[in-house]
């Protein structure tokens, strides 16, 4: 059974017309983890393989908590602490440019982060340098800022993040978002888009085994192909298996 977490403006992959926001077991588990972290003001990490909608999950969790002040950060690869300071300064809508002196800038940020309690959400956290993770530790350990820290990281690159010793003892939960199981997929897809409502379960199961493997981004791409085909040929029912060939990489021939 899939239940909406609530009204959401979270963007769908490819801006797919007709797509609806539904929740999965993985999203509900992430929501429970976030609520516990907010209560404890702790640090957590959500991980997933590419295409298992970890960024969309972040958008959904934030959008469905309209009273929660969220500071969303997307640091560039190998960002420096000054980059995080500047991103926080901007996210907090503080006046003027961030002070160049790190100590003065930190004083401004610490004062701004006192009230209300906020969530600092760092996407692509596996790209953080050791100096940036040390800066997050500083914010986490400082009693003045009222913050909960949520890290989103790619599962294949999680080893690099977990090698940061400053995080190991401070991240209270490492939650992995799993791909959709077939049984759940048969409920989620028709709720996600009406194009799947009349597709036999056997076809969905076969497509998942051949292509998607529970990866929601792949299902969104296939749905987009079906929608495009119907727009071009409105009187012809699209065949998902045929459309699948457009998404599979072609084998190079000599």
Short mmCIF file of C-alpha atoms in Angstrom, two decimals:
data_model
loop_
_atom_site.label_atom_id
_atom_site.label_comp_id
_atom_site.label_asym_id
_atom_site.label_seq_id
_atom_site.Cartn_x
_atom_site.Cartn_y
_atom_site.Cartn_z
CA UNK A 1 0.00 0.00 0.00
CA UNK A 2 1.39 3.43 -0.89
CA UNK A 3 0.25 6.54 0.89
CA UNK A 4 1.15 10.13 0.02
CA UNK A 5 3.20 11.78 2.73
CA UNK A 6 1.17 14.89 2.05
CA UNK A 7 1.00 17.72 -0.49
CA UNK A 8 4.28 18.04 -2.30
CA UNK A 9 5.82 20.09 -5.08
CA UNK A 10 8.83 17.77 -5.30
CA UNK A 11 9.92 17.66 -8.95
CA UNK A 12 9.49 14.42 -10.87
CA UNK A 13 12.26 13.05 -13.05
CA UNK A 14 11.95 14.42 -16.63
CA UNK A 15 9.00 16.60 -15.45
CA UNK A 16 6.79 13.71 -16.49
CA UNK A 17 3.20 14.88 -17.19
CA UNK A 18 0.60 12.99 -15.15
CA UNK A 19 3.11 11.68 -12.63
CA UNK A 20 1.92 11.58 -9.04
CA UNK A 21 3.89 11.59 -5.84
CA UNK A 22 3.65 8.28 -3.99
CA UNK A 23 5.61 6.90 -1.11
CA UNK A 24 7.37 3.59 -0.77
CA UNK A 25 8.54 1.52 2.14
CA UNK A 26 12.00 3.03 1.73
CA UNK A 27 10.67 6.61 1.84
CA UNK A 28 8.56 5.90 4.92
CA UNK A 29 11.58 4.37 6.65
CA UNK A 30 13.63 7.45 5.77
CA UNK A 31 10.86 9.67 7.16
CA UNK A 32 10.92 7.81 10.48
CA UNK A 33 14.70 8.10 10.63
CA UNK A 34 14.53 11.83 9.94
CA UNK A 35 11.87 12.40 12.62
CA UNK A 36 14.02 10.61 15.20
CA UNK A 37 17.06 12.65 14.18
CA UNK A 38 15.12 15.91 14.44
CA UNK A 39 14.01 14.96 17.94
CA UNK A 40 17.59 14.18 18.99
CA UNK A 41 19.31 16.87 16.86
CA UNK A 42 21.65 14.21 15.58
CA UNK A 43 23.47 13.49 12.34
CA UNK A 44 22.19 10.84 9.89
CA UNK A 45 23.12 9.59 6.44
CA UNK A 46 20.80 8.34 3.69
CA UNK A 47 22.48 6.33 0.94
CA UNK A 48 21.30 4.74 -2.29
CA UNK A 49 22.51 3.52 -5.63
CA UNK A 50 22.08 5.89 -8.59
CA UNK A 51 18.45 6.14 -9.63
CA UNK A 52 16.96 5.05 -6.31
CA UNK A 53 15.66 8.63 -5.92
CA UNK A 54 17.59 9.71 -2.83
CA UNK A 55 17.51 13.38 -3.91
CA UNK A 56 13.79 13.14 -4.70
CA UNK A 57 13.31 11.56 -1.26
CA UNK A 58 15.04 14.57 0.28
CA UNK A 59 12.75 16.95 -1.62
CA UNK A 60 9.70 14.95 -0.57
CA UNK A 61 10.67 14.77 3.11
CA UNK A 62 11.31 18.51 3.20
CA UNK A 63 8.28 19.58 1.19
CA UNK A 64 5.95 17.54 3.36
CA UNK A 65 7.28 19.24 6.50
CA UNK A 66 6.44 22.88 5.68
CA UNK A 67 7.15 24.03 9.24
CA UNK A 68 10.68 22.64 9.16
CA UNK A 69 13.32 25.24 8.18
CA UNK A 70 15.65 23.41 5.80
CA UNK A 71 19.04 24.57 4.56
CA UNK A 72 19.85 22.55 1.43
CA UNK A 73 23.48 22.44 0.40
CA UNK A 74 24.96 20.93 -2.75
CA UNK A 75 28.72 21.38 -2.37
CA UNK A 76 30.96 21.16 -5.38
CA UNK A 77 33.46 18.30 -5.48
CA UNK A 78 36.27 18.76 -2.97
CA UNK A 79 34.69 21.90 -1.57
CA UNK A 80 36.51 23.82 1.15
CA UNK A 81 35.05 24.94 4.50
CA UNK A 82 34.85 28.48 3.08
CA UNK A 83 32.52 27.10 0.40
CA UNK A 84 30.25 25.62 3.06
CA UNK A 85 30.32 28.89 5.00
CA UNK A 86 29.30 30.79 1.86
CA UNK A 87 26.54 28.26 1.08
CA UNK A 88 25.15 28.51 4.61
CA UNK A 89 25.37 32.31 4.53
CA UNK A 90 23.33 32.31 1.32
CA UNK A 91 20.84 29.66 2.52
CA UNK A 92 20.20 31.69 5.68
CA UNK A 93 19.57 34.83 3.59
CA UNK A 94 22.06 36.80 5.65
CA UNK A 95 22.72 40.34 4.38
CA UNK A 96 25.75 41.16 2.29
CA UNK A 97 28.54 38.82 1.22
CA UNK A 98 29.93 36.35 3.75
CA UNK A 99 32.81 37.82 5.79
CA UNK A 100 36.19 36.75 4.49
CA UNK A 101 37.48 36.17 8.01
CA UNK A 102 36.47 32.58 8.94
CA UNK A 103 36.10 33.40 12.64
CA UNK A 104 33.80 36.37 12.02
CA UNK A 105 31.79 34.38 9.46
CA UNK A 106 31.38 31.51 11.93
CA UNK A 107 30.15 33.91 14.61
CA UNK A 108 27.48 35.22 12.20
CA UNK A 109 26.44 31.69 11.26
CA UNK A 110 26.35 30.43 14.85
CA UNK A 111 24.17 33.36 15.85
CA UNK A 112 21.80 32.81 12.89
CA UNK A 113 21.56 29.08 13.64
CA UNK A 114 20.53 29.52 17.29
CA UNK A 115 16.78 29.68 16.58
CA UNK A 116 14.70 28.12 15.21
CA UNK A 117 15.87 24.55 14.98
CA UNK A 118 16.93 23.75 11.43
CA UNK A 119 17.80 20.84 9.22
CA UNK A 120 21.03 21.10 7.25
CA UNK A 121 20.68 18.72 4.29
CA UNK A 122 23.88 18.04 2.35
CA UNK A 123 23.37 16.33 -1.01
CA UNK A 124 26.19 14.39 -2.68
CA UNK A 125 27.94 14.27 0.69
CA UNK A 126 30.37 11.63 -0.61
CA UNK A 127 32.10 14.49 -2.46
CA UNK A 128 32.98 16.32 0.75
CA UNK A 129 36.64 16.79 1.60
CA UNK A 130 37.93 15.86 5.03
CA UNK A 131 38.13 19.55 5.96
CA UNK A 132 34.43 19.98 5.13
CA UNK A 133 33.38 16.97 7.20
CA UNK A 134 35.43 18.46 10.02
CA UNK A 135 33.47 21.70 9.63
CA UNK A 136 30.17 19.80 9.82
CA UNK A 137 31.48 18.15 12.99
CA UNK A 138 32.16 21.61 14.38
CA UNK A 139 28.57 22.70 13.69
CA UNK A 140 27.20 19.45 15.11
CA UNK A 141 29.22 19.60 18.32
CA UNK A 142 28.80 23.33 18.97
CA UNK A 143 25.97 23.75 21.53
CA UNK A 144 24.90 27.12 20.08
CA UNK A 145 23.52 26.09 16.65
CA UNK A 146 20.21 24.21 16.85
CA UNK A 147 20.78 21.91 13.88
CA UNK A 148 20.15 18.40 12.66
CA UNK A 149 22.45 17.29 9.84
CA UNK A 150 21.26 15.00 7.03
CA UNK A 151 23.84 13.65 4.59
CA UNK A 152 22.86 12.11 1.24
CA UNK A 153 25.49 9.92 -0.34
CA UNK A 154 25.90 7.53 -3.25
CA UNK A 155 26.10 3.94 -2.03
CA UNK A 156 29.01 3.00 -4.36
CA UNK A 157 31.04 5.91 -2.94
CA UNK A 158 29.99 5.48 0.67
CA UNK A 159 33.35 3.96 1.62
CA UNK A 160 35.07 7.31 1.11
CA UNK A 161 32.58 9.06 3.38
CA UNK A 162 32.76 6.40 6.09
CA UNK A 163 36.53 6.69 6.10
CA UNK A 164 36.12 10.15 7.63
CA UNK A 165 36.72 9.40 11.28
CA UNK A 166 35.01 12.60 12.42
CA UNK A 167 31.71 11.21 11.11
CA UNK A 168 31.87 7.60 12.24
CA UNK A 169 31.05 8.31 15.88
CA UNK A 170 28.56 11.08 15.14
CA UNK A 171 26.28 9.62 12.47
CA UNK A 172 23.63 7.85 14.53
CA UNK A 173 21.96 6.12 11.55
CA UNK A 174 23.18 5.00 8.15
CA UNK A 175 19.94 4.32 6.23
CA UNK A 176 20.17 2.70 2.80
CA UNK A 177 17.26 3.28 0.39
CA UNK A 178 16.63 -0.05 -1.30
CA UNK A 179 15.33 -0.58 -4.86
CA UNK A 180 11.67 -1.50 -5.16
CA UNK A 181 10.74 -5.15 -4.72
CA UNK A 182 8.46 -6.59 -7.41
CA UNK A 183 5.43 -6.92 -5.12
CA UNK A 184 5.65 -3.27 -4.07
CA UNK A 185 6.30 -2.20 -7.65
CA UNK A 186 2.95 -3.63 -8.76
CA UNK A 187 1.25 -1.21 -6.37
CA UNK A 188 3.55 1.78 -6.78
CA UNK A 189 3.59 2.04 -10.60
CA UNK A 190 -0.20 2.37 -11.14
CA UNK A 191 -0.28 4.96 -8.36
CA UNK A 192 2.70 6.79 -9.89
CA UNK A 193 1.22 7.14 -13.38
CA UNK A 194 -2.11 6.14 -14.97
CA UNK A 195 -0.31 4.63 -17.98
CA UNK A 196 0.49 1.61 -15.80
CA UNK A 197 -3.00 1.03 -14.45
CA UNK A 198 -4.04 -1.42 -17.18
CA UNK A 199 -0.66 -3.05 -17.80
CA UNK A 200 -0.66 -6.74 -16.72
CA UNK A 201 1.43 -7.58 -13.68
CA UNK A 202 3.35 -10.15 -15.73
CA UNK A 203 4.52 -7.41 -18.14
CA UNK A 204 5.65 -5.14 -15.28
CA UNK A 205 7.52 -8.02 -13.65
CA UNK A 206 9.24 -8.91 -16.94
CA UNK A 207 10.25 -5.30 -17.60
CA UNK A 208 11.67 -5.04 -14.11
CA UNK A 209 13.72 -8.19 -14.59
CA UNK A 210 14.94 -7.10 -18.03
CA UNK A 211 15.61 -3.43 -17.40
CA UNK A 212 14.64 -1.54 -14.29
CA UNK A 213 15.65 -3.87 -11.43
CA UNK A 214 13.58 -1.82 -8.97
CA UNK A 215 15.31 1.41 -10.01
CA UNK A 216 12.64 4.11 -10.00
CA UNK A 217 14.54 6.44 -12.31
CA UNK A 218 14.55 3.74 -14.96
CA UNK A 219 10.82 3.25 -14.51
CA UNK A 220 10.32 7.00 -14.90
CA UNK A 221 12.37 6.95 -18.12
CA UNK A 222 10.26 4.10 -19.53
CA UNK A 223 7.05 5.89 -18.50
CA UNK A 224 8.32 8.99 -20.30
CA UNK A 225 8.85 6.93 -23.46
CA UNK A 226 5.30 5.57 -23.19
CA UNK A 227 3.87 9.06 -22.72
CA UNK A 228 5.83 10.43 -25.70
CA UNK A 229 4.67 7.53 -27.87
CA UNK A 230 1.01 8.17 -26.96
CA UNK A 231 1.36 11.87 -27.76
CA UNK A 232 2.72 11.02 -31.21
CA UNK A 233 0.30 8.15 -31.86
CA UNK A 234 -2.79 8.84 -29.72
CA UNK A 235 -4.83 5.98 -31.26
CA UNK A 236 -2.11 3.36 -30.85
CA UNK A 237 -1.54 1.62 -27.53
CA UNK A 238 2.21 1.74 -26.74
CA UNK A 239 4.02 -1.52 -26.14
CA UNK A 240 6.37 -1.12 -23.12
CA UNK A 241 8.61 -3.96 -24.34
CA UNK A 242 9.12 -2.26 -27.72
CA UNK A 243 9.83 1.09 -26.10
CA UNK A 244 12.38 -0.62 -23.88
CA UNK A 245 14.72 -1.04 -26.86
CA UNK A 246 15.05 2.76 -27.10
CA UNK A 247 16.47 2.90 -23.60
CA UNK A 248 18.91 0.01 -23.80
CA UNK A 249 22.46 0.87 -24.93
CA UNK A 250 23.14 -0.46 -28.42
CA UNK A 251 25.94 -2.99 -28.83
CA UNK A 252 28.74 -1.72 -31.02
CA UNK A 253 29.41 -3.86 -34.08
CA UNK A 254 32.68 -4.14 -35.86
#
